[in-house]
Amino acid sequence: MKKIILLLAVVALSFSCSKNDEETNDPITSPVQVSYASLAGKWYFSSIINGDNQTVTFQERCEGKRDYVILTTTQEIYEYHFGSDNCQPFNENPSNGYYLVGQNFKGIIGGGVFLDAKVTFLSQNVLKIEYDNVKNYTDFSQYNSVKGAILTRF
């Protein structure tokens, strides 16, 4: 009888590990430390967090061309938005760079901060930034207000 109880206890313990333990090691969805190296790359706008804190799919203005941002390890930032007329980039923002203060991301242009956001999630392929206050950006004229953005890279 003791052997059966011991065997049942071993079997129960071997199945007690949850699948969540495996999922936390997924490099695509597991959070990574915010750094210039982990942010570097081409990030496509995927969703916008509107002023009501609702996440909505980012609507491209030009079919076949996705708006994106390039961040470099040397703290450069380039932003590309495509217009609906001839799919030409209408906004290419070469800024004076960006810097990090912990999780805070600050974009600089003309000596002033043009982007002041917090990185609230970062994984290998997902970047979520949020603002303290609702913003009205001309780059996102299809949205009345913007509280944040979710960008992806593949």
mmCIF file of C-alpha atoms in Angstrom:
data_model
loop_
_atom_site.group_PDB
_atom_site.id
_atom_site.type_symbol
_atom_site.label_atom_id
_atom_site.label_comp_id
_atom_site.label_asym_id
_atom_site.label_seq_id
_atom_site.Cartn_x
_atom_site.Cartn_y
_atom_site.Cartn_z
ATOM 1 C CA MET A 1 0.000 0.000 0.000
ATOM 2 C CA LYS A 2 2.861 2.390 0.857
ATOM 3 C CA LYS A 3 4.437 1.696 -2.547
ATOM 4 C CA ILE A 4 1.187 2.579 -4.339
ATOM 5 C CA ILE A 5 0.872 5.859 -2.402
ATOM 6 C CA LEU A 6 4.529 6.675 -3.148
ATOM 7 C CA LEU A 7 4.034 5.860 -6.836
ATOM 8 C CA LEU A 8 0.902 8.042 -7.007
ATOM 9 C CA ALA A 9 2.761 10.917 -5.299
ATOM 10 C CA VAL A 10 5.632 10.703 -7.819
ATOM 11 C CA VAL A 11 3.204 10.637 -10.749
ATOM 12 C CA ALA A 12 1.260 13.599 -9.337
ATOM 13 C CA LEU A 13 4.441 15.624 -8.829
ATOM 14 C CA SER A 14 5.686 14.899 -12.320
ATOM 15 C CA PHE A 15 2.485 16.346 -13.811
ATOM 16 C CA SER A 16 2.270 19.335 -11.472
ATOM 17 C CA CYS A 17 4.549 21.525 -13.600
ATOM 18 C CA SER A 18 2.354 23.777 -15.665
ATOM 19 C CA LYS A 19 2.649 24.587 -19.321
ATOM 20 C CA ASN A 20 3.169 28.236 -18.322
ATOM 21 C CA ASP A 21 6.695 27.330 -17.229
ATOM 22 C CA GLU A 22 7.500 26.438 -20.830
ATOM 23 C CA GLU A 23 5.769 29.503 -22.285
ATOM 24 C CA THR A 24 7.811 31.997 -20.253
ATOM 25 C CA ASN A 25 10.917 30.911 -22.141
ATOM 26 C CA ASP A 26 9.465 31.812 -25.548
ATOM 27 C CA PRO A 27 11.893 34.383 -27.018
ATOM 28 C CA ILE A 28 9.142 36.049 -29.054
ATOM 29 C CA THR A 29 6.813 36.804 -26.147
ATOM 30 C CA SER A 30 9.123 36.780 -23.117
ATOM 31 C CA PRO A 31 9.978 40.240 -21.825
ATOM 32 C CA VAL A 32 13.536 41.460 -22.345
ATOM 33 C CA GLN A 33 15.501 44.228 -20.670
ATOM 34 C CA VAL A 34 15.046 47.640 -22.296
ATOM 35 C CA SER A 35 18.361 48.730 -23.811
ATOM 36 C CA TYR A 36 19.661 50.333 -26.992
ATOM 37 C CA ALA A 37 20.593 46.869 -28.292
ATOM 38 C CA SER A 38 17.179 45.314 -27.560
ATOM 39 C CA LEU A 39 15.356 48.261 -29.167
ATOM 40 C CA ALA A 40 17.524 48.360 -32.299
ATOM 41 C CA GLY A 41 15.795 47.378 -35.509
ATOM 42 C CA LYS A 42 12.877 48.098 -37.799
ATOM 43 C CA TRP A 43 9.566 48.313 -35.923
ATOM 44 C CA TYR A 44 6.237 48.348 -37.777
ATOM 45 C CA PHE A 45 3.178 50.102 -36.344
ATOM 46 C CA SER A 46 0.731 47.355 -35.443
ATOM 47 C CA SER A 47 -1.822 48.887 -33.057
ATOM 48 C CA ILE A 48 -2.664 52.216 -31.493
ATOM 49 C CA ILE A 49 -3.887 52.675 -27.945
ATOM 50 C CA ASN A 50 -6.467 55.426 -28.261
ATOM 51 C CA GLY A 51 -7.461 58.033 -25.681
ATOM 52 C CA ASP A 52 -10.049 55.649 -24.236
ATOM 53 C CA ASN A 53 -7.296 53.043 -23.596
ATOM 54 C CA GLN A 54 -8.716 50.793 -26.322
ATOM 55 C CA THR A 55 -6.242 48.999 -28.569
ATOM 56 C CA VAL A 56 -7.176 49.339 -32.230
ATOM 57 C CA THR A 57 -5.431 47.970 -35.296
ATOM 58 C CA PHE A 58 -3.188 50.523 -36.969
ATOM 59 C CA GLN A 59 -4.736 51.539 -40.303
ATOM 60 C CA GLU A 60 -2.201 51.946 -43.095
ATOM 61 C CA ARG A 61 -2.882 54.772 -45.535
ATOM 62 C CA CYS A 62 -1.072 53.099 -48.408
ATOM 63 C CA GLU A 63 -1.917 49.543 -49.403
ATOM 64 C CA GLY A 64 1.178 47.363 -49.381
ATOM 65 C CA LYS A 65 3.383 49.813 -47.429
ATOM 66 C CA ARG A 66 3.531 49.708 -43.659
ATOM 67 C CA ASP A 67 4.519 52.712 -41.558
ATOM 68 C CA TYR A 68 7.600 51.991 -39.476
ATOM 69 C CA VAL A 69 10.344 53.300 -37.219
ATOM 70 C CA ILE A 70 14.024 52.390 -37.296
ATOM 71 C CA LEU A 71 15.933 52.547 -34.020
ATOM 72 C CA THR A 72 19.699 52.110 -33.973
ATOM 73 C CA THR A 73 22.146 51.136 -31.245
ATOM 74 C CA THR A 74 23.815 54.531 -31.791
ATOM 75 C CA GLN A 75 20.606 56.235 -30.578
ATOM 76 C CA GLU A 76 19.293 57.317 -33.988
ATOM 77 C CA ILE A 77 15.584 57.183 -34.792
ATOM 78 C CA TYR A 78 13.980 57.359 -38.238
ATOM 79 C CA GLU A 79 10.216 57.380 -38.685
ATOM 80 C CA TYR A 80 8.482 56.602 -41.993
ATOM 81 C CA HIS A 81 4.812 57.193 -42.794
ATOM 82 C CA PHE A 82 3.328 56.649 -46.234
ATOM 83 C CA GLY A 83 0.568 58.779 -47.748
ATOM 84 C CA SER A 84 -2.352 57.504 -49.735
ATOM 85 C CA ASP A 85 -1.358 59.579 -52.778
ATOM 86 C CA ASN A 86 1.201 57.591 -54.802
ATOM 87 C CA CYS A 87 2.307 55.820 -51.620
ATOM 88 C CA GLN A 88 5.159 58.265 -51.147
ATOM 89 C CA PRO A 89 6.588 58.802 -47.686
ATOM 90 C CA PHE A 90 5.036 62.011 -46.400
ATOM 91 C CA ASN A 91 6.819 62.051 -43.090
ATOM 92 C CA GLU A 92 10.397 60.968 -42.721
ATOM 93 C CA ASN A 93 11.502 62.200 -39.331
ATOM 94 C CA PRO A 94 15.246 62.050 -38.986
ATOM 95 C CA SER A 95 15.504 63.163 -35.388
ATOM 96 C CA ASN A 96 18.491 64.199 -33.364
ATOM 97 C CA GLY A 97 18.306 60.821 -31.676
ATOM 98 C CA TYR A 98 16.778 59.268 -28.616
ATOM 99 C CA TYR A 99 17.862 58.266 -25.177
ATOM 100 C CA LEU A 100 16.664 55.988 -22.421
ATOM 101 C CA VAL A 101 16.179 56.712 -18.757
ATOM 102 C CA GLY A 102 15.266 53.319 -17.353
ATOM 103 C CA GLN A 103 12.020 52.369 -19.121
ATOM 104 C CA ASN A 104 11.469 55.943 -20.354
ATOM 105 C CA PHE A 105 12.089 56.601 -24.038
ATOM 106 C CA LYS A 106 12.781 60.189 -25.106
ATOM 107 C CA GLY A 107 13.067 61.203 -28.756
ATOM 108 C CA ILE A 108 14.916 64.438 -29.516
ATOM 109 C CA ILE A 109 14.454 66.788 -32.460
ATOM 110 C CA GLY A 110 15.810 70.314 -32.734
ATOM 111 C CA GLY A 111 17.120 70.194 -29.175
ATOM 112 C CA GLY A 112 13.689 69.425 -27.676
ATOM 113 C CA VAL A 113 11.910 66.243 -26.660
ATOM 114 C CA PHE A 114 9.296 65.304 -29.293
ATOM 115 C CA LEU A 115 8.528 61.856 -27.916
ATOM 116 C CA ASP A 116 8.277 61.188 -24.210
ATOM 117 C CA ALA A 117 6.956 57.704 -23.591
ATOM 118 C CA LYS A 118 7.414 54.715 -21.360
ATOM 119 C CA VAL A 119 8.277 51.268 -22.684
ATOM 120 C CA THR A 120 5.641 49.177 -20.927
ATOM 121 C CA PHE A 121 6.480 45.925 -22.721
ATOM 122 C CA LEU A 122 9.397 44.742 -24.830
ATOM 123 C CA SER A 123 10.073 41.291 -26.225
ATOM 124 C CA GLN A 124 12.070 40.110 -29.206
ATOM 125 C CA ASN A 125 9.223 41.062 -31.580
ATOM 126 C CA VAL A 126 6.836 43.343 -29.650
ATOM 127 C CA LEU A 127 7.376 46.907 -28.414
ATOM 128 C CA LYS A 128 4.643 48.687 -26.482
ATOM 129 C CA ILE A 129 5.037 52.351 -25.585
ATOM 130 C CA GLU A 130 2.582 54.459 -23.633
ATOM 131 C CA TYR A 131 2.299 58.159 -22.871
ATOM 132 C CA ASP A 132 1.340 59.681 -19.537
ATOM 133 C CA ASN A 133 -1.167 61.935 -21.310
ATOM 134 C CA VAL A 134 -3.243 61.557 -24.452
ATOM 135 C CA LYS A 135 -1.502 63.010 -27.532
ATOM 136 C CA ASN A 136 -2.886 64.350 -30.793
ATOM 137 C CA TYR A 137 -0.348 63.581 -33.502
ATOM 138 C CA THR A 138 -0.591 64.726 -37.087
ATOM 139 C CA ASP A 139 1.197 61.509 -38.089
ATOM 140 C CA PHE A 140 -1.818 59.594 -36.785
ATOM 141 C CA SER A 141 -4.544 61.876 -38.101
ATOM 142 C CA GLN A 142 -6.851 58.897 -38.595
ATOM 143 C CA TYR A 143 -7.065 58.678 -34.787
ATOM 144 C CA ASN A 144 -8.524 61.444 -32.634
ATOM 145 C CA SER A 145 -6.177 60.773 -29.767
ATOM 146 C CA VAL A 146 -3.261 58.504 -29.029
ATOM 147 C CA LYS A 147 -2.243 57.098 -25.611
ATOM 148 C CA GLY A 148 0.345 54.658 -26.926
ATOM 149 C CA ALA A 149 1.427 52.327 -29.695
ATOM 150 C CA ILE A 150 2.286 48.684 -30.207
ATOM 151 C CA LEU A 151 4.958 47.963 -32.768
ATOM 152 C CA THR A 152 6.145 44.617 -34.100
ATOM 153 C CA ARG A 153 9.070 43.296 -36.081
ATOM 154 C CA PHE A 154 9.298 40.064 -38.033
#
